[in-house]
Amino acid sequence: MTMSIDSALSLHADALRLREQRTEVLAGNLANADTPGFKARDLDFAGLLARQAAGQSPGAALAATDPRHIGRSALDSPGSAELLYRVPTQSSLDGNTVDPHLEKAAFAENAVRYQATLMILGSRINGLRTAIRGE
Amino acid sequence: MAIERIFDIAGSALSAGSVRLNTVSSNLANAETVSGTPEGAYRARQPVFASVLAGQVGAQTPQSTGVQVLGIAESAAAPRMEYRPDHPEADADGYIYHSNVNVMEQLADLISASRSYQTNVDVMSTARQLLLKTLELGR
């Protein structure tokens, strides 16, 4: 059986990174709950993870037809994700589209899932350690 | 790492929230003040919030957004006049000018501001928990 440490951890490490980014985005939404004109944003987590697992960089690929073109990979490092705007159900008059309840729920859910990923990652590490020790 | 930036974001929101709580308490404290001139009457203050990019442009996630207070705006509503010739502050026509603070509005704003503040404290403590858990990874 061939199993590298990298492949044993990589998907969950990517998931952890995305969860972390989503936590940040949602914290930004909650921080701007009263900022006029602020538009709530979020990550498409499932889509991003699927693309990451398939080894594609997020966002559309750009063809470099000239050697002087700067590739997208130079602009965004792997793991960075493009943000989508949330479709507001009831935006306020000042143009703010943050729904605090929705964001709080998403934040709590994301925190739990972050911990779940962390736990899985931890048990993977422990499993690998057991395999290495051979006890 | 992005978790640390959450402290910046939530911290900026807490700082903006405290400015908001400050202006609300100042407005409520001055709700009953009077003046002898329309210009001298206390006017309700309100902070103007704007989002600010917390990360550097070109960084891994430049999308993170904190809050900043652009300035304090004063209400342009006309101060309430009252005919009180016996008042020591009364002008030549016997009028005094009350502040234009709407107490009900300020109380509603106070509730909203304290809820936002609580939310950001919660965000910060959750981020702290996640960070501490992450540090224990693989133990």
Tab-separated table of C-alpha atoms in Angstrom:
chain	number	residue	atom	x	y	z
A	1	MET	CA	0.000	0.000	0.000
A	2	THR	CA	1.383	3.374	-0.936
A	3	MET	CA	0.122	6.327	1.012
A	4	SER	CA	2.103	9.487	1.415
A	5	ILE	CA	1.680	11.678	4.459
A	6	ASP	CA	0.792	14.522	2.138
A	7	SER	CA	-2.120	12.698	0.509
A	8	ALA	CA	-3.352	11.505	3.881
A	9	LEU	CA	-3.629	15.059	5.152
A	10	SER	CA	-3.970	17.278	2.115
A	11	LEU	CA	-7.738	17.379	1.633
A	12	HIS	CA	-8.420	18.148	5.269
A	13	ALA	CA	-5.606	20.673	5.393
A	14	ASP	CA	-7.189	22.431	2.399
A	15	ALA	CA	-10.589	22.222	4.066
A	16	LEU	CA	-9.146	23.743	7.220
A	17	ARG	CA	-7.641	26.609	5.231
A	18	LEU	CA	-10.952	27.296	3.502
A	19	ARG	CA	-12.832	27.108	6.801
A	20	GLU	CA	-10.375	29.602	8.216
A	21	GLN	CA	-10.947	31.969	5.307
A	22	ARG	CA	-14.688	31.587	5.625
A	23	THR	CA	-14.463	32.400	9.346
A	24	GLU	CA	-12.644	35.585	8.409
A	25	VAL	CA	-15.184	36.556	5.751
A	26	LEU	CA	-18.107	35.936	8.089
A	27	ALA	CA	-16.384	37.891	10.866
A	28	GLY	CA	-16.037	40.740	8.366
A	29	ASN	CA	-19.753	40.531	7.583
A	30	LEU	CA	-20.656	40.653	11.268
A	31	ALA	CA	-18.248	43.523	11.893
A	32	ASN	CA	-19.891	45.485	9.088
A	33	ALA	CA	-23.461	44.728	10.143
A	34	ASP	CA	-24.111	48.477	10.524
A	35	THR	CA	-21.890	49.885	7.775
A	36	PRO	CA	-23.912	51.691	5.109
A	37	GLY	CA	-23.548	50.194	1.646
A	38	PHE	CA	-21.697	47.079	2.795
A	39	LYS	CA	-22.551	43.923	0.857
A	40	ALA	CA	-22.419	40.614	2.733
A	41	ARG	CA	-20.098	38.049	1.152
A	42	ASP	CA	-19.443	34.371	1.479
A	43	LEU	CA	-17.428	31.512	0.012
A	44	ASP	CA	-18.911	28.703	-2.047
A	45	PHE	CA	-17.281	26.122	0.188
A	46	ALA	CA	-18.372	22.876	-1.516
A	47	GLY	CA	-17.460	24.141	-4.992
A	48	LEU	CA	-14.070	25.429	-3.855
A	49	LEU	CA	-13.173	22.227	-2.056
A	50	ALA	CA	-14.204	20.112	-5.040
A	51	ARG	CA	-11.997	22.220	-7.315
A	52	GLN	CA	-9.139	22.096	-4.872
A	53	ALA	CA	-9.431	18.325	-4.588
A	54	ALA	CA	-9.360	18.136	-8.389
A	55	GLY	CA	-6.162	20.177	-8.322
A	56	GLN	CA	-7.569	23.221	-10.097
A	57	SER	CA	-6.894	26.731	-8.975
A	58	PRO	CA	-9.997	28.675	-7.980
A	59	GLY	CA	-11.443	31.039	-10.532
A	60	ALA	CA	-11.423	30.876	-14.288
A	61	ALA	CA	-8.225	29.880	-15.994
A	62	LEU	CA	-6.629	32.528	-18.182
A	63	ALA	CA	-4.691	31.655	-21.279
A	64	ALA	CA	-1.289	33.330	-21.516
A	65	THR	CA	-0.803	34.043	-25.205
A	66	ASP	CA	2.159	36.315	-24.727
A	67	PRO	CA	5.274	35.701	-22.631
A	68	ARG	CA	4.735	39.053	-20.945
A	69	HIS	CA	1.308	38.019	-19.636
A	70	ILE	CA	1.176	37.520	-15.922
A	71	GLY	CA	-0.474	34.234	-15.054
A	72	ARG	CA	-3.286	34.074	-12.563
A	73	SER	CA	-1.219	31.774	-10.428
A	74	ALA	CA	1.139	34.663	-9.771
A	75	LEU	CA	-1.758	36.777	-8.558
A	76	ASP	CA	-3.508	34.352	-6.280
A	77	SER	CA	-1.697	31.711	-4.358
A	78	PRO	CA	-3.324	28.293	-4.052
A	79	GLY	CA	-5.987	28.214	-1.405
A	80	SER	CA	-7.123	31.754	-1.932
A	81	ALA	CA	-10.737	31.874	-2.901
A	82	GLU	CA	-12.907	34.304	-4.772
A	83	LEU	CA	-15.786	35.719	-2.810
A	84	LEU	CA	-19.397	35.725	-3.852
A	85	TYR	CA	-21.995	38.217	-2.757
A	86	ARG	CA	-24.882	36.982	-0.699
A	87	VAL	CA	-28.317	37.414	-2.269
A	88	PRO	CA	-30.118	39.716	0.159
A	89	THR	CA	-33.552	38.712	1.351
A	90	GLN	CA	-34.267	42.081	2.909
A	91	SER	CA	-31.609	44.696	2.454
A	92	SER	CA	-31.800	47.862	4.498
A	93	LEU	CA	-32.368	51.331	3.082
A	94	ASP	CA	-28.713	52.314	3.430
A	95	GLY	CA	-27.710	49.510	1.038
A	96	ASN	CA	-26.394	47.140	3.689
A	97	THR	CA	-27.201	43.497	2.907
A	98	VAL	CA	-25.921	41.902	6.126
A	99	ASP	CA	-28.545	39.814	7.920
A	100	PRO	CA	-26.986	39.428	11.394
A	101	HIS	CA	-28.987	36.315	12.262
A	102	LEU	CA	-28.045	34.541	9.064
A	103	GLU	CA	-24.412	35.517	9.501
A	104	LYS	CA	-24.346	34.449	13.134
A	105	ALA	CA	-25.814	31.071	12.215
A	106	ALA	CA	-23.296	30.653	9.399
A	107	PHE	CA	-20.477	31.694	11.711
A	108	ALA	CA	-21.485	29.192	14.401
A	109	GLU	CA	-21.876	26.416	11.822
A	110	ASN	CA	-18.518	27.257	10.314
A	111	ALA	CA	-16.818	27.239	13.719
A	112	VAL	CA	-18.220	23.784	14.474
A	113	ARG	CA	-17.135	22.472	11.085
A	114	TYR	CA	-13.704	23.984	11.584
A	115	GLN	CA	-13.384	22.060	14.830
A	116	ALA	CA	-14.640	18.903	13.133
A	117	THR	CA	-11.981	19.243	10.429
A	118	LEU	CA	-9.420	19.910	13.129
A	119	MET	CA	-10.477	16.740	14.940
A	120	ILE	CA	-10.291	14.625	11.789
A	121	LEU	CA	-6.888	16.066	11.018
A	122	GLY	CA	-5.761	15.325	14.568
A	123	SER	CA	-6.903	11.731	14.408
A	124	ARG	CA	-5.213	11.314	11.032
A	125	ILE	CA	-1.975	12.589	12.523
A	126	ASN	CA	-2.348	10.221	15.460
A	127	GLY	CA	-3.042	7.343	13.072
A	128	LEU	CA	0.065	8.143	11.050
A	129	ARG	CA	2.091	8.384	14.222
A	130	THR	CA	0.876	4.966	15.329
A	131	ALA	CA	1.781	3.565	11.918
A	132	ILE	CA	5.266	5.075	12.112
A	133	ARG	CA	5.901	3.757	15.613
A	134	GLY	CA	4.560	0.341	14.684
A	135	GLU	CA	3.386	-0.353	18.191
B	1	MET	CA	-2.893	32.719	8.924
B	2	ALA	CA	-6.342	34.136	8.708
B	3	ILE	CA	-7.562	33.547	12.240
B	4	GLU	CA	-5.351	36.293	13.605
B	5	ARG	CA	-6.885	38.757	11.182
B	6	ILE	CA	-10.282	38.012	12.728
B	7	PHE	CA	-8.974	39.703	15.865
B	8	ASP	CA	-8.183	42.795	13.779
B	9	ILE	CA	-11.608	42.734	12.138
B	10	ALA	CA	-13.565	42.154	15.335
B	11	GLY	CA	-11.302	44.616	17.151
B	12	SER	CA	-12.019	47.358	14.605
B	13	ALA	CA	-15.727	46.623	14.955
B	14	LEU	CA	-15.468	46.840	18.750
B	15	SER	CA	-13.652	50.142	18.509
B	16	ALA	CA	-16.246	51.521	16.075
B	17	GLY	CA	-19.003	50.143	18.311
B	18	SER	CA	-17.585	51.907	21.341
B	19	VAL	CA	-17.529	55.190	19.416
B	20	ARG	CA	-21.174	54.580	18.588
B	21	LEU	CA	-22.023	53.811	22.232
B	22	ASN	CA	-20.137	56.955	23.207
B	23	THR	CA	-22.128	59.169	20.868
B	24	VAL	CA	-25.403	57.585	21.988
B	25	SER	CA	-24.596	58.176	25.654
B	26	SER	CA	-23.487	61.721	24.869
B	27	ASN	CA	-26.757	62.317	23.010
B	28	LEU	CA	-28.837	60.898	25.858
B	29	ALA	CA	-26.896	62.905	28.440
B	30	ASN	CA	-27.500	66.100	26.483
B	31	ALA	CA	-31.115	65.383	25.568
B	32	GLU	CA	-32.387	67.941	28.065
B	33	THR	CA	-29.814	70.685	27.553
B	34	VAL	CA	-31.049	74.077	26.410
B	35	SER	CA	-29.373	77.048	24.806
B	36	GLY	CA	-30.108	80.698	24.192
B	37	THR	CA	-29.296	80.490	20.476
B	38	PRO	CA	-30.308	78.009	17.773
B	39	GLU	CA	-26.611	77.535	16.907
B	40	GLY	CA	-25.679	76.806	20.498
B	41	ALA	CA	-28.271	74.060	20.936
B	42	TYR	CA	-26.887	70.545	21.236
B	43	ARG	CA	-27.260	68.518	18.067
B	44	ALA	CA	-27.480	64.715	18.020
B	45	ARG	CA	-24.221	63.119	16.925
B	46	GLN	CA	-23.805	59.928	15.002
B	47	PRO	CA	-20.670	58.146	13.817
B	48	VAL	CA	-20.285	57.406	10.097
B	49	PHE	CA	-19.090	53.846	9.524
B	50	ALA	CA	-17.171	52.638	6.495
B	51	SER	CA	-15.618	49.286	5.745
B	52	VAL	CA	-11.856	49.092	5.428
B	53	LEU	CA	-9.673	46.383	3.943
B	54	ALA	CA	-7.816	44.713	6.783
B	55	GLY	CA	-5.320	42.804	4.644
B	56	GLN	CA	-2.863	44.393	2.274
B	57	VAL	CA	-3.843	44.541	-1.367
B	58	GLY	CA	-2.232	41.607	-3.134
B	59	ALA	CA	-2.071	39.568	0.040
B	60	GLN	CA	-3.538	36.106	0.107
B	61	THR	CA	-6.954	37.332	1.140
B	62	PRO	CA	-7.316	41.047	0.545
B	63	GLN	CA	-11.059	40.614	0.926
B	64	SER	CA	-11.184	40.803	4.693
B	65	THR	CA	-12.955	43.887	5.889
B	66	GLY	CA	-12.898	45.734	9.166
B	67	VAL	CA	-14.784	48.859	10.128
B	68	GLN	CA	-13.551	52.381	10.569
B	69	VAL	CA	-15.260	55.511	11.783
B	70	LEU	CA	-14.989	58.161	9.084
B	71	GLY	CA	-16.209	60.914	11.330
B	72	ILE	CA	-19.012	62.123	13.523
B	73	ALA	CA	-22.013	63.623	11.748
B	74	GLU	CA	-24.288	66.070	13.514
B	75	SER	CA	-28.013	65.952	12.983
B	76	ALA	CA	-29.300	68.827	10.827
B	77	ALA	CA	-32.775	68.777	12.353
B	78	ALA	CA	-33.914	72.145	13.721
B	79	PRO	CA	-33.681	72.455	17.519
B	80	ARG	CA	-37.015	72.583	19.310
B	81	MET	CA	-37.983	76.125	20.407
B	82	GLU	CA	-39.869	76.867	23.564
B	83	TYR	CA	-41.273	80.190	24.796
B	84	ARG	CA	-39.857	80.556	28.313
B	85	PRO	CA	-39.209	84.258	29.063
B	86	ASP	CA	-38.446	83.404	32.694
B	87	HIS	CA	-35.541	81.129	31.732
B	88	PRO	CA	-32.069	82.619	32.376
B	89	GLU	CA	-30.894	81.389	28.953
B	90	ALA	CA	-33.835	82.888	27.053
B	91	ASP	CA	-32.999	85.126	24.084
B	92	ALA	CA	-34.403	88.656	23.455
B	93	ASP	CA	-37.750	87.227	22.252
B	94	GLY	CA	-38.029	84.939	25.274
B	95	TYR	CA	-37.234	81.681	23.489
B	96	ILE	CA	-34.945	78.867	24.548
B	97	TYR	CA	-33.680	76.160	22.211
B	98	HIS	CA	-33.747	72.511	23.222
B	99	SER	CA	-31.371	69.909	21.801
B	100	ASN	CA	-32.680	68.053	18.748
B	101	VAL	CA	-32.017	64.633	20.307
B	102	ASN	CA	-34.828	62.118	19.792
B	103	VAL	CA	-34.621	60.016	22.939
B	104	MET	CA	-36.639	57.082	21.532
B	105	GLU	CA	-34.424	56.941	18.469
B	106	GLN	CA	-31.324	57.009	20.651
B	107	LEU	CA	-32.599	54.208	22.877
B	108	ALA	CA	-33.310	52.042	19.848
B	109	ASP	CA	-29.835	52.856	18.545
B	110	LEU	CA	-28.388	51.952	21.946
B	111	ILE	CA	-29.958	48.478	21.786
B	112	SER	CA	-28.717	47.957	18.247
B	113	ALA	CA	-25.225	49.158	19.150
B	114	SER	CA	-24.941	46.942	22.220
B	115	ARG	CA	-26.167	43.907	20.229
B	116	SER	CA	-23.522	44.550	17.570
B	117	TYR	CA	-20.899	44.911	20.272
B	118	GLN	CA	-21.915	41.592	21.845
B	119	THR	CA	-21.829	39.876	18.471
B	120	ASN	CA	-18.283	41.021	17.860
B	121	VAL	CA	-17.170	39.946	21.329
B	122	ASP	CA	-18.637	36.510	20.559
B	123	VAL	CA	-16.811	36.416	17.232
B	124	MET	CA	-13.571	37.237	18.975
B	125	SER	CA	-13.967	34.590	21.671
B	126	THR	CA	-14.896	31.966	19.047
B	127	ALA	CA	-11.825	32.891	17.022
B	128	ARG	CA	-9.717	32.590	20.162
B	129	GLN	CA	-11.119	29.138	20.874
B	130	LEU	CA	-10.465	27.980	17.318
B	131	LEU	CA	-6.936	29.306	17.437
B	132	LEU	CA	-6.181	27.569	20.731
B	133	LYS	CA	-7.652	24.319	19.405
B	134	THR	CA	-5.501	24.641	16.296
B	135	LEU	CA	-2.410	25.053	18.423
B	136	GLU	CA	-3.206	21.726	20.072
B	137	LEU	CA	-3.397	19.933	16.729
B	138	GLY	CA	-1.472	16.649	16.698
B	139	ARG	CA	-0.851	16.483	20.424
